[in-house]
Amino acid sequence: MRTSAPLPLRFLRLTPVLQPPSESSSSKPTAVCAQKAIQTLLQHESAEGASYEARLHALSQKYPSVPQSLFALCIRLGESPSKEHPALDVERLKVLVVALKIMLYEIYVLGPDRVDRLKYLQQMVEACEAGAHGQKSTVVAFPN
């Protein structure tokens, strides 16, 4: 049984568009789509904060098993272009798209699978302890 919300339909619609751009293609549509996907993720996960960076930091705290480097890359590369953050070149946009895809996979696929595996292992530990002592185990293999 999965404890995290399934991958939202909004991401499934954005994911095919989130292809790293080629050298000859324009990166602007991909950049806009990547930024929209990040904003959708932040909204879906109710990541609160006064800024884009603060919201991504809040999300990183919610999912500590997701590598922090993914959040750092999204902070560094995912903000909308401005004076402080110029538009991304093709290579940096490729990095952002790949980081975002890995982050989504970590949150919505690996995370729930990890929880399921740990619950199964906990049940096995409890069954072993119960069989050995005739009662429910007090050993918690993986506390929350």
mmCIF file of C-alpha atoms in Angstrom:
data_model
loop_
_atom_site.group_PDB
_atom_site.id
_atom_site.type_symbol
_atom_site.label_atom_id
_atom_site.label_comp_id
_atom_site.label_asym_id
_atom_site.label_seq_id
_atom_site.Cartn_x
_atom_site.Cartn_y
_atom_site.Cartn_z
ATOM 1 C CA MET A 1 0.000 0.000 0.000
ATOM 2 C CA ARG A 2 1.458 3.360 -0.992
ATOM 3 C CA THR A 3 1.462 6.167 1.514
ATOM 4 C CA SER A 4 2.356 9.022 -0.811
ATOM 5 C CA ALA A 5 -0.049 10.541 -3.286
ATOM 6 C CA PRO A 6 0.152 9.070 -6.787
ATOM 7 C CA LEU A 7 1.869 11.059 -9.486
ATOM 8 C CA PRO A 8 -0.585 13.835 -10.320
ATOM 9 C CA LEU A 9 -2.128 13.858 -13.772
ATOM 10 C CA ARG A 10 -0.689 17.348 -14.252
ATOM 11 C CA PHE A 11 2.829 15.863 -14.156
ATOM 12 C CA LEU A 12 1.901 13.086 -16.526
ATOM 13 C CA ARG A 13 0.780 15.733 -19.016
ATOM 14 C CA LEU A 14 4.002 17.736 -18.589
ATOM 15 C CA THR A 15 6.462 14.833 -18.587
ATOM 16 C CA PRO A 16 6.432 14.074 -22.346
ATOM 17 C CA VAL A 17 7.181 17.731 -23.009
ATOM 18 C CA LEU A 18 10.046 17.638 -20.521
ATOM 19 C CA GLN A 19 12.545 16.284 -22.976
ATOM 20 C CA PRO A 20 16.025 17.747 -22.892
ATOM 21 C CA PRO A 21 16.324 20.111 -25.855
ATOM 22 C CA SER A 22 18.705 19.366 -28.691
ATOM 23 C CA GLU A 23 21.400 21.801 -29.711
ATOM 24 C CA SER A 24 19.374 22.875 -32.742
ATOM 25 C CA SER A 25 16.016 23.310 -30.978
ATOM 26 C CA SER A 26 14.775 26.266 -29.013
ATOM 27 C CA SER A 27 15.069 25.737 -25.283
ATOM 28 C CA LYS A 28 12.413 28.312 -24.340
ATOM 29 C CA PRO A 29 9.363 25.945 -24.462
ATOM 30 C CA THR A 30 11.241 23.331 -22.439
ATOM 31 C CA ALA A 31 12.385 25.937 -19.887
ATOM 32 C CA VAL A 32 8.839 27.204 -19.406
ATOM 33 C CA CYS A 33 7.546 23.637 -19.070
ATOM 34 C CA ALA A 34 10.258 22.723 -16.537
ATOM 35 C CA GLN A 35 9.458 25.812 -14.470
ATOM 36 C CA LYS A 36 5.748 25.018 -14.647
ATOM 37 C CA ALA A 37 6.423 21.434 -13.548
ATOM 38 C CA ILE A 38 8.415 22.643 -10.545
ATOM 39 C CA GLN A 39 5.666 25.098 -9.593
ATOM 40 C CA THR A 40 3.057 22.330 -9.989
ATOM 41 C CA LEU A 41 5.110 20.037 -7.761
ATOM 42 C CA LEU A 42 5.451 22.730 -5.096
ATOM 43 C CA GLN A 43 1.724 23.438 -5.213
ATOM 44 C CA HIS A 44 0.726 19.757 -5.190
ATOM 45 C CA GLU A 45 2.950 19.067 -2.188
ATOM 46 C CA SER A 46 1.764 22.235 -0.396
ATOM 47 C CA ALA A 47 5.338 23.443 -0.029
ATOM 48 C CA GLU A 48 5.091 26.737 1.841
ATOM 49 C CA GLY A 49 7.595 29.544 1.778
ATOM 50 C CA ALA A 50 8.096 33.197 1.015
ATOM 51 C CA SER A 51 10.224 32.518 -2.051
ATOM 52 C CA TYR A 52 10.849 29.894 -4.688
ATOM 53 C CA GLU A 53 13.976 28.807 -2.806
ATOM 54 C CA ALA A 54 12.125 28.596 0.521
ATOM 55 C CA ARG A 55 9.387 26.467 -1.022
ATOM 56 C CA LEU A 56 11.936 24.056 -2.499
ATOM 57 C CA HIS A 57 13.700 23.928 0.862
ATOM 58 C CA ALA A 58 10.389 23.044 2.538
ATOM 59 C CA LEU A 59 9.878 20.270 -0.004
ATOM 60 C CA SER A 60 13.385 18.943 0.659
ATOM 61 C CA GLN A 61 12.531 18.761 4.375
ATOM 62 C CA LYS A 62 9.372 16.807 3.568
ATOM 63 C CA TYR A 63 11.365 14.265 1.525
ATOM 64 C CA PRO A 64 14.732 13.859 3.271
ATOM 65 C CA SER A 65 15.514 10.636 1.389
ATOM 66 C CA VAL A 66 15.565 12.532 -1.921
ATOM 67 C CA PRO A 67 19.131 13.681 -2.640
ATOM 68 C CA GLN A 68 19.567 17.301 -1.600
ATOM 69 C CA SER A 69 21.593 17.953 -4.740
ATOM 70 C CA LEU A 70 18.389 17.645 -6.796
ATOM 71 C CA PHE A 71 16.722 20.407 -4.805
ATOM 72 C CA ALA A 72 19.882 22.527 -5.021
ATOM 73 C CA LEU A 73 19.925 22.189 -8.814
ATOM 74 C CA CYS A 74 16.258 23.125 -9.069
ATOM 75 C CA ILE A 75 16.897 26.156 -6.873
ATOM 76 C CA ARG A 76 19.902 27.203 -8.914
ATOM 77 C CA LEU A 77 18.510 26.530 -12.376
ATOM 78 C CA GLY A 78 14.726 26.527 -12.049
ATOM 79 C CA GLU A 79 13.871 30.125 -11.261
ATOM 80 C CA SER A 80 12.306 32.222 -13.979
ATOM 81 C CA PRO A 81 14.774 34.376 -15.893
ATOM 82 C CA SER A 82 15.565 37.737 -14.321
ATOM 83 C CA LYS A 83 18.529 40.041 -13.883
ATOM 84 C CA GLU A 84 19.944 37.745 -11.188
ATOM 85 C CA HIS A 85 19.021 34.543 -13.065
ATOM 86 C CA PRO A 86 19.590 34.783 -16.815
ATOM 87 C CA ALA A 87 17.846 32.412 -19.231
ATOM 88 C CA LEU A 88 19.319 28.926 -19.304
ATOM 89 C CA ASP A 89 21.491 27.688 -22.132
ATOM 90 C CA VAL A 90 20.723 24.277 -23.627
ATOM 91 C CA GLU A 91 23.217 22.360 -21.473
ATOM 92 C CA ARG A 92 21.989 23.824 -18.184
ATOM 93 C CA LEU A 93 18.398 23.247 -19.223
ATOM 94 C CA LYS A 94 19.223 19.591 -19.871
ATOM 95 C CA VAL A 95 20.602 19.363 -16.326
ATOM 96 C CA LEU A 96 17.411 20.925 -14.915
ATOM 97 C CA VAL A 97 15.122 18.577 -16.851
ATOM 98 C CA VAL A 98 17.044 15.474 -15.789
ATOM 99 C CA ALA A 99 17.202 16.636 -12.141
ATOM 100 C CA LEU A 100 13.450 17.288 -12.132
ATOM 101 C CA LYS A 101 12.662 13.880 -13.617
ATOM 102 C CA ILE A 102 14.871 12.150 -11.054
ATOM 103 C CA MET A 103 13.230 14.140 -8.252
ATOM 104 C CA LEU A 104 9.737 13.127 -9.389
ATOM 105 C CA TYR A 105 10.835 9.499 -9.632
ATOM 106 C CA GLU A 106 12.377 9.618 -6.149
ATOM 107 C CA ILE A 107 9.247 11.150 -4.608
ATOM 108 C CA TYR A 108 6.466 9.270 -6.406
ATOM 109 C CA VAL A 109 8.027 5.898 -7.269
ATOM 110 C CA LEU A 110 10.985 5.038 -5.055
ATOM 111 C CA GLY A 111 9.616 6.616 -1.883
ATOM 112 C CA PRO A 112 6.352 4.666 -1.784
ATOM 113 C CA ASP A 113 8.112 1.450 -2.836
ATOM 114 C CA ARG A 114 10.643 1.911 -0.031
ATOM 115 C CA VAL A 115 7.837 2.318 2.510
ATOM 116 C CA ASP A 116 6.110 -0.825 1.214
ATOM 117 C CA ARG A 117 9.311 -2.878 1.463
ATOM 118 C CA LEU A 118 10.022 -1.676 4.990
ATOM 119 C CA LYS A 119 6.460 -2.459 6.121
ATOM 120 C CA TYR A 120 6.793 -5.961 4.696
ATOM 121 C CA LEU A 121 10.091 -6.457 6.508
ATOM 122 C CA GLN A 122 8.553 -5.178 9.751
ATOM 123 C CA GLN A 123 5.745 -7.728 9.399
ATOM 124 C CA MET A 124 8.337 -10.470 8.932
ATOM 125 C CA VAL A 125 10.221 -9.345 12.062
ATOM 126 C CA GLU A 126 6.978 -9.338 14.057
ATOM 127 C CA ALA A 127 6.048 -12.804 12.791
ATOM 128 C CA CYS A 128 9.452 -14.179 13.797
ATOM 129 C CA GLU A 129 9.249 -12.624 17.241
ATOM 130 C CA ALA A 130 5.656 -13.757 17.763
ATOM 131 C CA GLY A 131 6.536 -17.313 16.739
ATOM 132 C CA ALA A 132 9.516 -17.398 19.082
ATOM 133 C CA HIS A 133 7.761 -15.899 22.101
ATOM 134 C CA GLY A 134 4.096 -16.503 21.440
ATOM 135 C CA GLN A 135 3.345 -12.772 21.489
ATOM 136 C CA LYS A 136 3.594 -9.683 19.335
ATOM 137 C CA SER A 137 7.092 -8.290 18.909
ATOM 138 C CA THR A 138 8.244 -5.233 20.770
ATOM 139 C CA VAL A 139 11.122 -4.883 18.287
ATOM 140 C CA VAL A 140 10.565 -2.141 15.753
ATOM 141 C CA ALA A 141 12.836 -2.712 12.793
ATOM 142 C CA PHE A 142 12.072 0.644 11.192
ATOM 143 C CA PRO A 143 10.577 3.253 13.493
ATOM 144 C CA ASN A 144 8.796 6.192 11.880
#
